C-alpha angles and dihedrals in degrees: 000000000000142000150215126201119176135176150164152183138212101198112296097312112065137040148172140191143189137181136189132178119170127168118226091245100058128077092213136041122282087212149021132181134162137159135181125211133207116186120197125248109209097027134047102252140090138209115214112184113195121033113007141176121231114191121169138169114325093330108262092116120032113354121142144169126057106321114183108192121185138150106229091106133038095248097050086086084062125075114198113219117225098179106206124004133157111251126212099183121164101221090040089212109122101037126098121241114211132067131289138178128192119198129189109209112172096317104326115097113193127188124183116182135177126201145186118231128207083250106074094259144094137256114215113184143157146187128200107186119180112209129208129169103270093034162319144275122197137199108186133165134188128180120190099207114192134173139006126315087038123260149165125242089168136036128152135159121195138197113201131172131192128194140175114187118167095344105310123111116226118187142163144165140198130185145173127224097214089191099044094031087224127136124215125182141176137187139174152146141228112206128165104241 
C-alpha cells in the first residue's frame, strides 16, 4: 500500500489538506480525506470545512481521531483536549466529515460542528468552555440522528473541568448517555512527588 499527503498555507489565515491510501491490489483509493481551514482575522476562531477533528473535555462524550492511551507516563491519564482541528488521516477513518467552526469571544470559546456519518445521519454537536487562567470548564452535547422518521441512536451531554494549582494537575469528566440513560464519569490528577 502507499500513500499521499499533501498540504499548504497561505499565511495564517488560510489552509488545505489532502490525503490518499490506496493498496496495490485495488483500482481506487482505500481512503480519501481533505479539509479546508479558514482562520479569522480580527477574532481568535476558524472554520474547517472536510475531515475534522473534535476533542473535548476527557473524551466520554465526543472524542475522535486516533487517540493512543497508555500508562507508561504520568500524563498518559490526561487527555488534552484540542476542541476543533482539521484532520489529514490516511486511512480517513476517525475523522469527522461535515463542516465546524470554534470561536473565542472574551473567555468563552465556543465550537459548533456538523458531520456526516457512514450511516446515513448526521451528527449535530457543540461545546461551550469557559477558560480562566489556571484552568477550563466545558459543557459540551452531541446527538447522532439516523433514519426517518428522525432518531437518535446517540446522545450524549458532558461536564468537564480542568485545573492546574501549584503545579498539580487536577481533572474530571461526567457525562450522560440521553439514549442508554446511563451516567459515566472519570477524574484524576497529575502531581510531582
Amino acid at each position: 500500500s502507499y500513500g499521499l499527503r499533501y498540504s499548504m498555507a497561505a499565511g495564517e489565515r488560510f489552509s488545505a489538506g489532502l490525503a490518499i491510501s490506496k493498496s496495490t491490489d485495488s483500482s481506487v483509493p482505500d481512503a480519501l480525506t481533505g479539509n479546508l481551514c479558514w482562520r479569522f482575522r480580527r477574532r481568535p476562531g476558524q472554520i474547517v470545512a472536510g475531515s475534522f477533528n473534535a476533542r473535548f473535555g476527557q473524551g466520554l462524550a465526543l472524542w475522535n481521531g486516533l487517540s493512543i492511551s497508555g500508562l507508561c507516563r504520568p500524563g498518559g491519564f490526561r487527555k488534552r483536549s484540542s476542541s476543533i482541528s482539521p484532520s489529514s488521516s490516511f486511512t480517513g477513518r476517525y475523522a469527522f466529515r461535515g463542516i465546524a467552526a470554534e470561536v473565542l469571544c472574551g473567555r468563552l470559546d465556543i465550537s459548533a460542528a456538523g458531520a456526516f456519518t457512514a450511516e446515513g445521519g448526521v451528527l449535530p454537536a457543540l461545546n461551550l468552555t469557559w477558560l480562566w487562567d489556571n484552568g477550563q470548564m466545558g459543557l459540551t452535547h452531541y446527538s447522532h440522528i439516523v433514519g426517518v422518521p428522525v432518531m437518535a441512536d446517540d446522545r450524549k451531554t458532558s461536564v468537564d473541568i480542568s485545573l492546574t494549582l501549584q503545579g498539580i494537575d487536577l481533572f474530571a469528566e461526567t457525562a450522560y448517555d440521553w439514549v442508554n440513560a446511563s451516567v459515566a464519569a472519570l477524574a484524576g490528577t497529575v502531581f510531582p512527588i
